[in-house]
XYZ file of N, CA and C in Angstrom:
675
model
N -11.199 77.261 -87.114
C -11.358 75.917 -86.501
C -10.063 75.155 -86.706
N -9.711 74.463 -85.599
C -8.463 73.695 -85.659
C -8.778 72.269 -86.056
N -8.001 71.716 -86.901
C -8.182 70.345 -87.357
C -6.995 69.494 -86.896
N -7.356 68.239 -86.483
C -6.326 67.299 -85.991
C -6.238 66.164 -86.969
N -5.071 65.905 -87.352
C -4.834 64.794 -88.266
C -4.510 63.551 -87.451
N -5.500 62.636 -87.337
C -5.308 61.422 -86.517
C -4.375 60.428 -87.167
N -3.991 60.629 -88.325
C -3.095 59.708 -88.995
C -1.638 59.990 -88.691
N -1.386 61.015 -87.950
C -0.013 61.258 -87.541
C 0.430 60.176 -86.547
N 1.668 59.771 -86.502
C 2.129 58.666 -85.614
C 1.914 58.951 -84.147
N 2.104 60.217 -83.737
C 1.988 60.514 -82.310
C 0.555 60.469 -81.817
N -0.386 60.543 -82.750
C -1.780 60.488 -82.339
C -2.416 59.113 -82.529
N -1.712 58.173 -82.990
C -2.270 56.828 -83.176
C -2.175 56.034 -81.858
N -3.164 55.183 -81.508
C -3.143 54.389 -80.245
C -2.041 53.344 -80.247
N -1.568 53.045 -79.034
C -0.521 52.038 -78.855
C -1.164 50.659 -78.941
N -0.791 49.917 -79.949
C -1.379 48.597 -80.132
C -0.462 47.464 -79.691
N 0.617 47.704 -78.920
C 1.481 46.640 -78.394
C 0.724 45.879 -77.295
N 0.737 44.537 -77.351
C -0.045 43.776 -76.347
C 0.465 43.979 -74.926
N 1.732 43.904 -74.658
C 2.318 44.127 -73.339
C 3.625 44.838 -73.490
N 3.820 45.715 -72.624
C 5.089 46.396 -72.627
C 6.092 45.623 -71.761
N 7.325 45.884 -71.891
C 8.379 45.188 -71.116
C 8.244 45.441 -69.625
N 7.903 46.644 -69.270
C 7.751 46.971 -67.841
C 6.611 46.207 -67.203
N 5.532 46.035 -67.998
C 4.395 45.265 -67.478
C 4.751 43.797 -67.304
N 5.490 43.281 -68.249
C 5.916 41.878 -68.131
C 6.843 41.690 -66.937
N 7.692 42.654 -66.700
C 8.611 42.553 -65.555
C 7.843 42.561 -64.243
N 6.872 43.480 -64.102
C 6.065 43.529 -62.883
C 5.215 42.253 -62.719
N 4.764 41.720 -63.802
C 3.995 40.468 -63.710
C 4.844 39.310 -63.241
N 6.071 39.271 -63.742
C 6.973 38.199 -63.287
C 7.293 38.342 -61.802
N 7.520 39.591 -61.381
C 7.819 39.804 -59.961
C 6.642 39.398 -59.074
N 5.425 39.760 -59.467
C 4.231 39.381 -58.678
C 4.067 37.871 -58.634
N 4.273 37.242 -59.781
C 4.133 35.780 -59.842
C 5.159 35.086 -58.951
N 6.412 35.594 -59.007
C 7.458 35.012 -58.148
C 7.136 35.235 -56.670
N 6.614 36.424 -56.364
C 6.244 36.700 -54.977
C 5.143 35.765 -54.491
N 4.147 35.520 -55.337
C 3.076 34.590 -54.965
C 3.614 33.177 -54.751
N 4.545 32.767 -55.626
C 5.126 31.433 -55.455
C 5.896 31.320 -54.146
N 6.663 32.373 -53.828
C 7.394 32.353 -52.556
C 6.450 32.319 -51.355
N 5.376 33.100 -51.423
C 4.416 33.119 -50.312
C 3.741 31.752 -50.141
N 3.331 31.140 -51.265
C 2.693 29.817 -51.197
C 3.673 28.775 -50.666
N 4.948 28.877 -51.109
C 5.959 27.920 -50.641
C 6.198 28.060 -49.139
N 6.173 29.327 -48.647
C 6.393 29.549 -47.215
C 5.277 28.930 -46.385
N 4.015 29.228 -46.740
C 2.891 28.669 -45.982
C 2.842 27.143 -46.088
N 3.188 26.591 -47.243
C 3.195 25.140 -47.402
C 4.267 24.494 -46.523
N 5.459 25.123 -46.510
C 6.529 24.588 -45.658
C 6.162 24.692 -44.181
N 5.524 25.829 -43.795
C 5.108 25.983 -42.396
C 4.076 24.929 -42.004
N 3.104 24.662 -42.895
C 2.102 23.635 -42.607
C 2.716 22.244 -42.531
N 3.651 21.968 -43.409
C 4.316 20.656 -43.372
C 5.128 20.480 -42.086
N 5.749 21.566 -41.622
C 6.522 21.498 -40.388
C 5.613 21.225 -39.183
N 4.441 21.876 -39.145
C 3.487 21.621 -38.065
C 2.999 20.172 -38.083
N 2.702 19.668 -39.266
C 2.256 18.281 -39.363
C 3.352 17.321 -38.935
N 4.604 17.620 -39.311
C 5.718 16.754 -38.902
C 5.884 16.756 -37.390
N 5.700 17.948 -36.756
C 5.795 18.011 -35.294
C 4.681 17.204 -34.632
N 3.462 17.288 -35.173
C 2.352 16.509 -34.612
C 2.590 15.012 -34.776
N 3.123 14.609 -35.929
C 3.409 13.189 -36.142
C 4.472 12.709 -35.169
N 5.502 13.529 -34.943
C 6.565 13.146 -34.014
C 6.043 13.067 -32.578
N 5.172 14.014 -32.224
C 4.584 13.987 -30.876
C 3.707 12.744 -30.695
N 2.918 12.408 -31.711
C 2.074 11.209 -31.639
C 2.926 9.950 -31.547
N 4.040 9.922 -32.292
C 4.925 8.766 -32.234
C 5.551 8.627 -30.839
N 5.907 9.751 -30.223
C 6.474 9.711 -28.868
C 5.447 9.205 -27.855
N 4.200 9.692 -27.965
C 3.143 9.223 -27.062
C 2.878 7.736 -27.248
N 2.926 7.269 -28.498
C 2.710 5.855 -28.761
C 3.805 5.009 -28.138
N 5.046 5.475 -28.210
C 6.148 4.730 -27.592
C 5.986 4.681 -26.078
N 5.536 5.780 -25.468
C 5.302 5.791 -24.019
C 4.192 4.831 -23.629
N 3.126 4.805 -24.415
C 2.031 3.878 -24.119
C 2.485 2.432 -24.247
N 3.338 2.152 -25.233
C 3.860 0.792 -25.379
C 4.704 0.400 -24.170
N 5.529 1.337 -23.676
C 6.349 1.048 -22.503
C 5.476 0.806 -21.276
N 4.433 1.627 -21.098
C 3.524 1.434 -19.964
C 2.809 0.096 -20.050
N 2.378 -0.287 -21.262
C 1.709 -1.579 -21.427
C 2.660 -2.724 -21.100
N 3.916 -2.596 -21.486
C 4.905 -3.632 -21.172
C 5.141 -3.724 -19.675
N 5.227 -2.580 -19.000
C 5.419 -2.581 -17.554
C 4.228 -3.196 -16.833
N 3.022 -2.846 -17.261
C 1.827 -3.418 -16.642
C 1.757 -4.922 -16.870
N 2.168 -5.359 -18.041
C 2.170 -6.784 -18.334
C 3.162 -7.516 -17.434
N 4.316 -6.886 -17.177
C 5.306 -7.508 -16.302
C 4.869 -7.480 -14.848
N 4.115 -6.449 -14.444
C 3.665 -6.328 -13.064
C 2.381 -7.077 -12.789
N 1.801 -7.699 -13.795
C 0.546 -8.411 -13.590
C 0.764 -9.573 -12.625
N -0.077 -9.723 -11.577
C 0.119 -10.811 -10.611
C -0.036 -12.172 -11.274
N 0.785 -13.100 -10.789
C 0.770 -14.458 -11.338
C -0.177 -15.385 -10.593
N -0.799 -14.895 -9.518
C -1.713 -15.744 -8.756
C -2.947 -16.060 -9.585
N -3.385 -17.295 -9.513
C -4.590 -17.675 -10.234
C -5.823 -17.448 -9.367
N -6.968 -17.709 -9.937
C -8.229 -17.434 -9.243
C -8.390 -18.304 -8.001
N -7.910 -19.541 -8.067
C -8.064 -20.449 -6.925
C -7.287 -19.925 -5.721
N -6.054 -19.483 -5.946
C -5.252 -18.942 -4.840
C -5.891 -17.678 -4.273
N -6.411 -16.845 -5.144
C -7.059 -15.619 -4.666
C -8.307 -15.939 -3.847
N -9.078 -16.950 -4.268
C -10.266 -17.343 -3.498
C -9.861 -17.884 -2.126
N -8.782 -18.673 -2.077
C -8.319 -19.206 -0.803
C -7.851 -18.086 0.119
N -7.131 -17.124 -0.433
C -6.693 -15.993 0.380
C -7.882 -15.176 0.868
N -8.861 -14.994 0.004
C -10.052 -14.251 0.399
C -10.804 -14.955 1.518
N -10.922 -16.287 1.434
C -11.595 -17.045 2.490
C -10.834 -16.943 3.798
N -9.496 -17.052 3.735
C -8.685 -16.938 4.946
C -8.832 -15.556 5.576
N -8.806 -14.526 4.744
C -8.947 -13.172 5.271
C -10.338 -12.948 5.855
N -11.353 -13.583 5.263
C -12.710 -13.459 5.808
C -12.809 -14.080 7.193
N -12.197 -15.270 7.360
C -12.187 -15.906 8.688
C -11.408 -15.059 9.696
N -10.286 -14.505 9.246
C -9.490 -13.675 10.144
C -10.248 -12.416 10.536
N -10.960 -11.829 9.571
C -11.757 -10.642 9.877
C -12.883 -10.966 10.845
N -13.526 -12.124 10.659
C -14.595 -12.531 11.578
C -14.050 -12.749 12.984
N -12.878 -13.379 13.066
C -12.286 -13.620 14.391
C -11.939 -12.304 15.081
N -11.353 -11.369 14.323
C -11.004 -10.085 14.911
C -12.253 -9.304 15.315
N -13.324 -9.453 14.545
C -14.564 -8.773 14.895
C -15.134 -9.330 16.201
N -15.034 -10.652 16.384
C -15.494 -11.241 17.639
C -14.678 -10.728 18.825
N -13.358 -10.640 18.633
C -12.507 -10.112 19.709
C -12.883 -8.676 20.024
N -13.153 -7.878 18.960
C -13.536 -6.491 19.167
C -14.854 -6.390 19.924
N -15.822 -7.255 19.584
C -17.106 -7.235 20.279
C -16.946 -7.599 21.751
N -16.058 -8.576 22.006
C -15.830 -8.970 23.401
C -15.230 -7.820 24.198
N -14.229 -7.153 23.571
C -13.580 -6.042 24.270
C -14.551 -4.879 24.453
N -15.356 -4.604 23.413
C -16.293 -3.482 23.503
C -17.359 -3.729 24.563
N -17.811 -4.965 24.675
C -18.837 -5.297 25.670
C -18.249 -5.657 27.023
N -16.911 -5.692 27.090
C -16.209 -6.053 28.334
C -16.653 -7.407 28.852
N -16.940 -8.312 27.911
C -17.315 -9.673 28.266
C -16.127 -10.574 27.966
N -15.280 -10.759 28.929
C -14.058 -11.536 28.754
C -14.266 -13.016 29.010
N -15.508 -13.443 29.163
C -15.776 -14.861 29.313
C -15.458 -15.355 30.718
N -15.025 -16.586 30.776
C -14.740 -17.215 32.063
C -13.394 -16.735 32.586
N -13.392 -16.147 33.785
C -12.148 -15.708 34.414
C -11.930 -16.372 35.765
N -12.693 -17.433 36.040
C -12.546 -18.150 37.309
C -12.054 -19.571 37.114
N -11.770 -19.985 35.886
C -11.291 -21.337 35.654
C -12.429 -22.280 35.287
N -12.075 -23.517 34.965
C -13.057 -24.511 34.517
C -13.150 -25.700 35.468
N -12.569 -25.558 36.632
C -12.622 -26.693 37.559
C -14.052 -26.997 37.989
N -14.872 -25.958 38.150
C -16.259 -26.187 38.562
C -17.020 -26.939 37.477
N -16.704 -26.690 36.229
C -17.371 -27.405 35.131
C -16.959 -28.877 35.127
N -15.689 -29.121 35.334
C -15.216 -30.501 35.347
C -15.804 -31.274 36.538
N -15.886 -30.619 37.673
C -16.483 -31.281 38.836
C -17.956 -31.586 38.595
N -18.674 -30.659 37.933
C -20.089 -30.893 37.644
C -20.256 -32.054 36.671
N -19.382 -32.156 35.672
C -19.446 -33.289 34.751
C -19.210 -34.610 35.483
N -18.318 -34.586 36.457
C -18.055 -35.805 37.212
C -19.178 -36.159 38.170
N -19.742 -35.152 38.813
C -20.813 -35.430 39.782
C -22.044 -36.002 39.105
N -22.381 -35.523 37.938
C -23.602 -35.952 37.266
C -23.367 -37.108 36.286
N -22.212 -37.748 36.372
C -21.914 -38.838 35.442
C -22.852 -40.011 35.671
N -23.097 -40.737 34.591
C -23.935 -41.932 34.627
C -23.100 -43.133 34.201
N -23.384 -44.244 34.812
C -22.640 -45.453 34.451
C -22.990 -45.926 33.037
N -24.135 -45.487 32.540
C -24.559 -45.893 31.193
C -24.058 -44.949 30.101
N -23.341 -43.890 30.476
C -22.838 -42.904 29.522
C -21.331 -42.762 29.722
N -20.603 -42.877 28.642
C -19.142 -42.752 28.679
C -18.716 -41.650 27.704
N -18.061 -40.616 28.250
C -17.607 -39.496 27.424
C -16.210 -39.786 26.871
N -16.037 -39.524 25.586
C -14.736 -39.678 24.960
C -14.060 -38.326 24.697
N -14.846 -37.275 24.541
C -14.301 -35.934 24.309
C -15.372 -34.922 24.662
N -14.954 -33.761 25.140
C -15.879 -32.662 25.404
C -15.148 -31.351 25.175
N -15.929 -30.318 24.893
C -15.378 -28.988 24.628
C -16.250 -27.958 25.314
N -15.600 -27.047 26.043
C -16.273 -25.923 26.677
C -15.938 -24.666 25.883
N -16.964 -24.023 25.347
C -16.769 -22.845 24.513
C -17.495 -21.647 25.112
N -17.099 -20.458 24.629
C -17.726 -19.195 25.053
C -17.709 -19.053 26.559
N -16.539 -19.361 27.161
C -16.406 -19.223 28.604
C -17.223 -20.213 29.402
N -17.588 -21.356 28.800
C -18.376 -22.365 29.494
C -19.857 -22.264 29.252
N -20.302 -21.288 28.453
C -21.728 -21.132 28.183
C -22.207 -22.023 27.037
N -21.296 -22.735 26.393
C -21.666 -23.663 25.333
C -20.838 -24.928 25.507
N -21.524 -26.088 25.455
C -20.873 -27.364 25.742
C -21.126 -28.346 24.608
N -20.056 -29.037 24.201
C -20.143 -30.132 23.248
C -19.462 -31.345 23.862
N -20.035 -32.515 23.618
C -19.351 -33.743 24.048
C -19.804 -34.892 23.165
N -19.021 -35.958 23.212
C -19.294 -37.144 22.402
C -18.812 -38.365 23.176
N -19.446 -39.497 22.898
C -19.063 -40.726 23.585
C -19.976 -41.876 23.225
N -20.152 -42.790 24.191
C -20.980 -43.987 23.981
C -22.003 -44.075 25.099
N -23.134 -44.658 24.766
C -24.206 -44.821 25.738
C -24.882 -46.159 25.501
N -25.388 -46.763 26.564
C -26.105 -48.027 26.462
C -27.524 -47.835 25.950
N -28.030 -46.611 26.103
C -29.376 -46.297 25.625
C -29.393 -44.835 25.228
N -30.128 -44.559 24.145
C -30.147 -43.184 23.647
C -30.800 -42.247 24.643
N -31.806 -42.709 25.370
C -32.505 -41.825 26.291
C -31.652 -41.422 27.483
N -30.479 -42.091 27.657
C -29.604 -41.713 28.764
C -28.898 -40.377 28.495
N -28.740 -40.029 27.229
C -28.059 -38.769 26.904
C -28.903 -37.558 27.314
N -30.193 -37.465 26.931
C -30.997 -36.347 27.442
C -31.068 -36.317 28.966
N -31.084 -37.511 29.599
C -31.088 -37.553 31.066
C -29.816 -36.931 31.634
N -28.692 -37.226 30.990
C -27.419 -36.670 31.440
C -27.409 -35.149 31.260
N -27.981 -34.677 30.148
C -28.056 -33.233 29.920
C -28.927 -32.571 30.978
N -30.056 -33.204 31.309
C -30.951 -32.645 32.315
C -30.260 -32.568 33.678
N -29.470 -33.587 33.997
C -28.737 -33.569 35.276
C -27.694 -32.448 35.278
N -27.063 -32.214 34.136
C -26.076 -31.140 34.071
C -26.727 -29.764 34.225
N -27.939 -29.621 33.710
C -28.613 -28.326 33.823
C -28.968 -28.000 35.272
N -28.985 -28.992 36.122
C -29.251 -28.741 37.545
C -28.030 -28.159 38.256
N -26.868 -28.243 37.608
C -25.657 -27.677 38.193
C -25.653 -26.160 37.975
N -25.241 -25.389 38.992
C -25.242 -23.919 38.841
C -24.376 -23.434 37.677
N -23.264 -24.114 37.415
C -22.364 -23.626 36.362
C -22.953 -23.848 34.974
N -23.900 -24.767 34.833
C -24.489 -25.057 33.526
C -25.892 -24.484 33.364
N -26.357 -23.689 34.327
C -27.663 -23.059 34.178
C -27.580 -22.017 33.058
N -28.424 -22.151 32.090
C -28.413 -21.240 30.943
C -27.398 -21.603 29.870
N -26.673 -22.709 30.072
C -25.696 -23.115 29.061
C -26.404 -23.755 27.865
N -25.793 -23.637 26.708
C -26.332 -24.231 25.486
C -25.529 -25.480 25.139
N -26.205 -26.423 24.481
C -25.576 -27.680 24.082
C -25.709 -27.843 22.569
N -24.818 -28.664 22.010
C -24.866 -28.928 20.589
C -26.053 -29.789 20.203
N -26.160 -30.055 18.883
C -27.255 -30.873 18.358
C -26.933 -32.346 18.615
N -27.938 -33.072 19.087
C -27.744 -34.475 19.441
C -27.846 -35.363 18.205
N -26.854 -36.240 18.048
C -26.849 -37.266 17.015
C -26.458 -38.584 17.681
N -27.165 -39.641 17.291
C -26.873 -40.948 17.882
C -27.136 -42.046 16.855
N -26.315 -43.095 16.903
C -26.496 -44.258 16.036
C -25.902 -45.477 16.729
N -26.507 -46.597 16.460
C -26.059 -47.836 17.105
C -24.801 -48.349 16.426
N -23.954 -48.991 17.200
C -22.746 -49.584 16.651
C -23.084 -50.881 15.923
N -22.431 -51.096 14.783
C -22.732 -52.280 13.995
C -22.200 -53.549 14.638
N -21.031 -53.470 15.248
C -20.390 -54.666 15.799
C -20.651 -54.839 17.285
N -21.400 -53.919 17.873
C -21.635 -54.016 19.319
C -23.092 -53.644 19.569
N -23.955 -54.632 19.573
C -25.384 -54.390 19.773
C -25.639 -53.866 21.172
N -26.560 -52.921 21.275
C -26.917 -52.347 22.564
C -26.060 -51.171 22.964
N -25.102 -50.779 22.154
C -24.243 -49.621 22.445
C -24.434 -48.594 21.322
N -24.569 -47.344 21.699
C -24.817 -46.260 20.757
C -23.662 -45.252 20.815
N -23.272 -44.773 19.649
C -22.360 -43.632 19.561
C -23.205 -42.371 19.489
N -22.903 -41.390 20.307
C -23.671 -40.155 20.316
C -22.719 -38.961 20.315
N -23.272 -37.822 19.956
C -22.497 -36.578 19.961
C -23.451 -35.405 20.075
N -23.003 -34.361 20.709
C -23.692 -33.078 20.754
C -22.700 -32.048 20.231
N -22.875 -31.619 18.991
C -21.933 -30.703 18.357
C -22.657 -29.849 17.335
N -21.963 -28.847 16.838
C -22.527 -27.992 15.801
C -22.625 -28.760 14.504
N -23.635 -28.422 13.710
C -23.764 -29.024 12.399
C -22.946 -28.233 11.381
N -22.903 -28.751 10.124
C -22.118 -28.139 9.047
C -20.658 -28.008 9.450
N -20.087 -29.098 9.951
C -18.709 -29.064 10.405
C -17.738 -28.891 9.251
N -18.128 -29.306 8.038
C -17.208 -29.207 6.901
C -16.896 -27.758 6.554
N -17.808 -26.830 6.873
C -17.585 -25.431 6.542
C -16.710 -24.715 7.564
N -16.336 -25.402 8.657
C -15.536 -24.795 9.705
C -14.067 -25.037 9.401
N -13.229 -24.013 9.563
C -11.804 -24.172 9.307
C -11.188 -25.046 10.384
N -10.018 -25.632 10.073
C -9.345 -26.528 11.011
C -8.972 -25.815 12.303
N -8.643 -24.506 12.205
C -8.252 -23.781 13.415
C -9.415 -23.585 14.368
N -10.657 -23.590 13.851
C -11.825 -23.307 14.682
C -12.547 -24.565 15.149
N -12.098 -25.748 14.745
C -12.778 -26.978 15.123
C -12.465 -27.343 16.579
N -13.491 -27.830 17.259
C -13.327 -28.254 18.641
C -12.834 -29.691 18.689
N -12.491 -30.129 19.909
C -12.017 -31.500 20.083
C -13.099 -32.511 19.700
N -14.345 -32.184 19.979
C -15.444 -33.086 19.641
C -15.589 -33.191 18.124
N -15.532 -32.072 17.437
C -15.662 -32.088 15.982
C -14.525 -32.850 15.313
N -13.306 -32.710 15.838
C -12.180 -33.455 15.277
C -12.320 -34.953 15.548
N -12.859 -35.306 16.715
C -13.085 -36.717 17.017
C -14.127 -37.303 16.071
N -15.194 -36.565 15.812
C -16.229 -37.053 14.908
C -15.685 -37.237 13.493
N -14.854 -36.329 13.056
C -14.262 -36.468 11.726
C -13.345 -37.674 11.654
N -12.560 -37.894 12.714
C -11.670 -39.060 12.727
C -12.470 -40.355 12.695
N -13.572 -40.419 13.447
C -14.404 -41.624 13.440
C -15.055 -41.835 12.072
N -15.475 -40.746 11.436
C -16.102 -40.871 10.121
C -15.102 -41.366 9.086
N -13.878 -40.865 9.130
C -12.858 -41.329 8.194
C -12.524 -42.795 8.428
N -12.495 -43.214 9.706
C -12.202 -44.611 10.002
C -13.314 -45.525 9.506
N -14.559 -45.069 9.586
C -15.672 -45.891 9.111
C -15.703 -45.978 7.595
N -15.179 -44.956 6.912
C -15.201 -44.971 5.446
C -14.075 -45.786 4.835
N -13.044 -46.132 5.608
C -11.943 -46.925 5.073
C -12.412 -48.347 4.788
N -12.050 -48.934 3.629
C -12.476 -50.310 3.318
C -11.807 -51.311 4.245
N -12.577 -52.276 4.648
C -12.076 -53.313 5.542
C -11.535 -54.475 4.712
N -10.486 -55.127 5.213
C -9.894 -56.258 4.525
C -10.784 -57.477 4.581
N -10.708 -58.263 3.536
C -11.510 -59.474 3.491
C -10.897 -60.549 4.380
N -11.750 -61.353 5.087
C -11.270 -62.422 5.937
C -10.972 -63.660 5.091
């Protein structure tokens, strides 16, 4: 039988905690890990810096756009815009009327107004005095204003006009009449459209302008005697 003497140096276990080669490999691994962590950290920081720079560039562009929009903002106030809108609405209505006339081929009166004037003269009454009249829609609508000695003479005058061929089927304005304060027995009358204040100056007839002038004259204060 062979016997082994474990007390010999070559058979005793190595009790050194770390060898030099192990320490060297550990240092190399540790350095490698540090380099790898540093690389990924630097790469992440670079990406974040690029995103911050891109966001800063977008913010500067938005600021420039806001400044441009502020400079391009219209200076017109609401009142001017409302006035322009009203004017454009009237213009659109006028153009629509022209379009309807052209589409229906209804060009209105194309024979003149002499027959209307002659009819007004033939049916005149000594008790009715016309100061202004307006023929609209090719003579199919009539407005007039003046003075009369009696209110019932105005409907009589209208009835006489309806007997004229040129005024058959014609329409007349709304009748208004009032006695004069300084001249008893004389009445001011008018046949015109109502709501004249809502009509633009370009669309007002001669009768409507006369009524407005008379109303303004009546509203002026009179001097004391």
